[in-house]
mmCIF file with all atom_site columns, C-alpha atoms and ligand atoms in Angstrom:
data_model
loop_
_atom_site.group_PDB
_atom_site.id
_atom_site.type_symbol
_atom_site.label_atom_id
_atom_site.label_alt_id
_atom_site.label_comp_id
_atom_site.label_asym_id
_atom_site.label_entity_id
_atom_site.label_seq_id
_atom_site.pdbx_PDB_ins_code
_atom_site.Cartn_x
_atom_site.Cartn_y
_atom_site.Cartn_z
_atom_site.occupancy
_atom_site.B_iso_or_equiv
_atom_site.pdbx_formal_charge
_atom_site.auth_seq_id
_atom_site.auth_comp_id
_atom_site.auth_asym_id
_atom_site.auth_atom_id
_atom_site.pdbx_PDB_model_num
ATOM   1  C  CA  . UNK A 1 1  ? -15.350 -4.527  -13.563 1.00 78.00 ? 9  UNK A CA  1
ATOM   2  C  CA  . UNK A 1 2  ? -15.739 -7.004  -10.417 1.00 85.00 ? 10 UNK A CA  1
ATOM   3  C  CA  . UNK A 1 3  ? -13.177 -8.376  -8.619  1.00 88.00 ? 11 UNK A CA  1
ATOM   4  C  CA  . UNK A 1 4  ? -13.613 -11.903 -7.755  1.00 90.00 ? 12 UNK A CA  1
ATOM   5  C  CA  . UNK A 1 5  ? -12.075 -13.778 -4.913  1.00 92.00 ? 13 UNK A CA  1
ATOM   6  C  CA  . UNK A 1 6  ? -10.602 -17.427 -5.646  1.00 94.00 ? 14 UNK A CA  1
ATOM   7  C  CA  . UNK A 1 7  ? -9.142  -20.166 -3.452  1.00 95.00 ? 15 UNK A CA  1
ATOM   8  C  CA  . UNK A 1 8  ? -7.210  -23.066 -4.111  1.00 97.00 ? 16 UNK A CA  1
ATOM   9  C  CA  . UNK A 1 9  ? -8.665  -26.182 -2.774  1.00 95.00 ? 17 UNK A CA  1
ATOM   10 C  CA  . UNK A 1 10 ? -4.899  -27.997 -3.101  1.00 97.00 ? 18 UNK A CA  1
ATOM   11 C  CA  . UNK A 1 11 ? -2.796  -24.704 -1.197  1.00 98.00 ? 19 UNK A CA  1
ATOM   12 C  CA  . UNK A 1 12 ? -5.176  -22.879 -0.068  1.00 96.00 ? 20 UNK A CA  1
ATOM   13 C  CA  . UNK A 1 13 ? -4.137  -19.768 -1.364  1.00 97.00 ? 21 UNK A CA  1
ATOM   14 C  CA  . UNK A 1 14 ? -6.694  -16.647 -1.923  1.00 96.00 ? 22 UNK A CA  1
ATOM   15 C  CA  . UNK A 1 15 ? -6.685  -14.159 -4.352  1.00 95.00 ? 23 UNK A CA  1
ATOM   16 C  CA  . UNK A 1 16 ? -8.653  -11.322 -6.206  1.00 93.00 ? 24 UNK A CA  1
ATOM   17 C  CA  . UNK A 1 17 ? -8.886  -10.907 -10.081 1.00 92.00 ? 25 UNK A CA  1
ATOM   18 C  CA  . UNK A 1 18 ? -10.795 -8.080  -11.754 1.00 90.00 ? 26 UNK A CA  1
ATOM   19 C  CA  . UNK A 1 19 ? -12.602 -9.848  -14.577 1.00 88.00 ? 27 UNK A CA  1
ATOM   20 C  CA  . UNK A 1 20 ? -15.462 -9.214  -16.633 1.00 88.00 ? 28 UNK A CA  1
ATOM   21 C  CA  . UNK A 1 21 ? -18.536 -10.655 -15.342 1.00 83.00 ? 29 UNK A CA  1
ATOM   22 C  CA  . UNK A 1 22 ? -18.530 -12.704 -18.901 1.00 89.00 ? 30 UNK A CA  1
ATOM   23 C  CA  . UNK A 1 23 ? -15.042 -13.829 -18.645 1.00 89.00 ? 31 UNK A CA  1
ATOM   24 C  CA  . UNK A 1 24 ? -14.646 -17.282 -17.877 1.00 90.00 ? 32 UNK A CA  1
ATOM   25 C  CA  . UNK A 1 25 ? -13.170 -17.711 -14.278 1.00 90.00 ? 33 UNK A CA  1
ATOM   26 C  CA  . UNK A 1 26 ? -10.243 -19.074 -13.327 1.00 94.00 ? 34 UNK A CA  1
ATOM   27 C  CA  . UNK A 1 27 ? -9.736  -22.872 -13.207 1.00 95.00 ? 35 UNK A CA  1
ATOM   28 C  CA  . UNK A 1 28 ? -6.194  -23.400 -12.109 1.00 96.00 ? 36 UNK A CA  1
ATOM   29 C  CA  . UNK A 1 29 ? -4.214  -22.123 -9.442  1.00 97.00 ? 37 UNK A CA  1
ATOM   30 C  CA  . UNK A 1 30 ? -1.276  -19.498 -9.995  1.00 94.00 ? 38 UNK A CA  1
ATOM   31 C  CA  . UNK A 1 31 ? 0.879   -20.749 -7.240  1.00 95.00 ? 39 UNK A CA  1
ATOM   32 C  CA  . UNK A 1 32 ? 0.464   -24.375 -7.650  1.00 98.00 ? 40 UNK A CA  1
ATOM   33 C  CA  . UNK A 1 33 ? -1.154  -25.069 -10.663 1.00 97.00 ? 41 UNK A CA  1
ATOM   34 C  CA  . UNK A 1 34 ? -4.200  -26.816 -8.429  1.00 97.00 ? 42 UNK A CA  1
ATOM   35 C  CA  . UNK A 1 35 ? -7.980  -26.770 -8.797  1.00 97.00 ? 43 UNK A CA  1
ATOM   36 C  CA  . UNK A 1 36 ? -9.675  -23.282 -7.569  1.00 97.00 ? 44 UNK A CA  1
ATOM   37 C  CA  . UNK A 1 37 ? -13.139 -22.045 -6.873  1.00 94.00 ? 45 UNK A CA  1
ATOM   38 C  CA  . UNK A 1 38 ? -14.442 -19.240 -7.234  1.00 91.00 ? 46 UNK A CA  1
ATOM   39 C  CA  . UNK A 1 39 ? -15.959 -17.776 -3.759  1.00 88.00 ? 47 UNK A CA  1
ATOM   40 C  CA  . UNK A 1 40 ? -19.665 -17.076 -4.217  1.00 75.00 ? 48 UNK A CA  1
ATOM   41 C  CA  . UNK A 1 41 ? -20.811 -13.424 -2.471  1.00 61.00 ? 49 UNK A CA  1
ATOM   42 C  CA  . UNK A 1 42 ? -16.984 -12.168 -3.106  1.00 46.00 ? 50 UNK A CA  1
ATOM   43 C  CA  . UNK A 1 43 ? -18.724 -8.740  -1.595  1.00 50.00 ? 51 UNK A CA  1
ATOM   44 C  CA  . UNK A 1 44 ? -18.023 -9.719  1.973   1.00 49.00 ? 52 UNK A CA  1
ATOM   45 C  CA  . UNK A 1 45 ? -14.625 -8.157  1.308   1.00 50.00 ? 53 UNK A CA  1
ATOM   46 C  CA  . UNK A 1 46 ? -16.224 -4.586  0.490   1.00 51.00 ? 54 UNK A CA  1
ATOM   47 C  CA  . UNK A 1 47 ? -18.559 -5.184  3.302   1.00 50.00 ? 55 UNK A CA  1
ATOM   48 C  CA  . UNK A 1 48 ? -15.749 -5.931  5.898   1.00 52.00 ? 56 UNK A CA  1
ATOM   49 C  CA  . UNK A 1 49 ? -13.905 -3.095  4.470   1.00 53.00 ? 57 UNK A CA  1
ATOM   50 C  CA  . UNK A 1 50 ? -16.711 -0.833  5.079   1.00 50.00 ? 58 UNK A CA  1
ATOM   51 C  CA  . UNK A 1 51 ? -16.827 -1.852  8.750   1.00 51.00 ? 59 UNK A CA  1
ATOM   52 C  CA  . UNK A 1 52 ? -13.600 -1.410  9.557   1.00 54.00 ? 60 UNK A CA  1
ATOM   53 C  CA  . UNK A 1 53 ? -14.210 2.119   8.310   1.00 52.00 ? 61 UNK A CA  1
ATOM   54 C  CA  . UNK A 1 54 ? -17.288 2.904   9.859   1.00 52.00 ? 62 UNK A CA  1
ATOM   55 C  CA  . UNK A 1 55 ? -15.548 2.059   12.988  1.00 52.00 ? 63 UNK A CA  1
ATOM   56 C  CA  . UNK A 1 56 ? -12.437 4.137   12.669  1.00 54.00 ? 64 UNK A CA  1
ATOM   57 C  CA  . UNK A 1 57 ? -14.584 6.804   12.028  1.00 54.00 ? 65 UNK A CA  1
ATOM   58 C  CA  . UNK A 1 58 ? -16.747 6.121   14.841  1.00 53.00 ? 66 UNK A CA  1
ATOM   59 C  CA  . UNK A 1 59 ? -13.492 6.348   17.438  1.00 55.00 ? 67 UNK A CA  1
ATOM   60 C  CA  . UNK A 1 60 ? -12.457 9.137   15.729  1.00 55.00 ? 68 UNK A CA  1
ATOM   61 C  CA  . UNK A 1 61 ? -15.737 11.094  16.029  1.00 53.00 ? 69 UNK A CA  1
ATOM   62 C  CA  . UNK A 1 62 ? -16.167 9.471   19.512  1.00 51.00 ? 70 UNK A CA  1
ATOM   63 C  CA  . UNK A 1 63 ? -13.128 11.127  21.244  1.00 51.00 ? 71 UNK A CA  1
ATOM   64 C  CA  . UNK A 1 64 ? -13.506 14.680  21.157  1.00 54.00 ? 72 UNK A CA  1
ATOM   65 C  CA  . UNK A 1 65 ? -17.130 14.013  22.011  1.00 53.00 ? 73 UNK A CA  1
ATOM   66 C  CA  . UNK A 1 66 ? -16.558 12.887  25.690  1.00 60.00 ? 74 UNK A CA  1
ATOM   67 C  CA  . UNK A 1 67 ? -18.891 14.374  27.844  1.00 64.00 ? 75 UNK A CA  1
ATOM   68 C  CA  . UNK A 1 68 ? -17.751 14.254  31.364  1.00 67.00 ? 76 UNK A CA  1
ATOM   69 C  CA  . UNK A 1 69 ? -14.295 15.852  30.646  1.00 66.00 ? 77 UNK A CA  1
ATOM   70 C  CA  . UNK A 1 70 ? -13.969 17.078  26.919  1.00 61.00 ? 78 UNK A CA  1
ATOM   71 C  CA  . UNK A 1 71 ? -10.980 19.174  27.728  1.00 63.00 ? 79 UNK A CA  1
ATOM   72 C  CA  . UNK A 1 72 ? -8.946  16.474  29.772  1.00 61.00 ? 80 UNK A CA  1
ATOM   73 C  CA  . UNK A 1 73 ? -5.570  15.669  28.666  1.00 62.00 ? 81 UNK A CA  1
ATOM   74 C  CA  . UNK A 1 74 ? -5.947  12.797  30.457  1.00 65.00 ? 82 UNK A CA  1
ATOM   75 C  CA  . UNK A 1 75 ? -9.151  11.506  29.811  1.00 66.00 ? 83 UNK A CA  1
ATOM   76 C  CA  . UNK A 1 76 ? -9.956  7.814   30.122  1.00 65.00 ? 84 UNK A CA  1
ATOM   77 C  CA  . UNK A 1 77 ? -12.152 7.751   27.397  1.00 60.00 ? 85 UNK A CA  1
ATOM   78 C  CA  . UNK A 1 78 ? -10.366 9.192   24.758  1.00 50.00 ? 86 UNK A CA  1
ATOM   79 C  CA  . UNK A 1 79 ? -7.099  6.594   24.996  1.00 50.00 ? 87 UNK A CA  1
ATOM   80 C  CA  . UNK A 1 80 ? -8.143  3.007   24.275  1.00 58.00 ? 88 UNK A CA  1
HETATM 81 ZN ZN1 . ZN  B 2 .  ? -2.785  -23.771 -5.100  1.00 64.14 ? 14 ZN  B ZN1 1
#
């Protein structure tokens, strides 16, 4: 089941709802009762959330891989 992402055009607010892709999407917002749209391409939150992972993973992998000094306590490279 996808999760959608909504915003209220009156408060602003965003917010995700798993709903069935035949389900009829929300009209009215929860915290003000206001019109809301649903955001087209609602996978740019996966997407983002992938990114953030790759690069976590990326600084993790990159630390103990420091070339010029891989047994440094002190190496510049591997704070940050
Ligand atoms: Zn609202």
């Amino acid at each position: 089941m996808p999760t959608y992402d909504y915003v209220c055009d009156a408060c602003g607010v965003k917010y995700e709802k798993f709903q069935n892709m035949s389900a009829d999407p929300d009209t009215e917002c929860p915290e003000c009762g206001g019109k809301v749209r649903r955001l087209i391409g609602s996978g740019a939150g996966l997407i983002f959330k992938g990114s953030g992972f790759y690069e976590t993973d990326y600084k993790k992998a990159a630390a103990p891989a420091c070339s010029s000094c891989p047994s440094s306590p002190t190496c510049p490279s591997s704070e940050d």
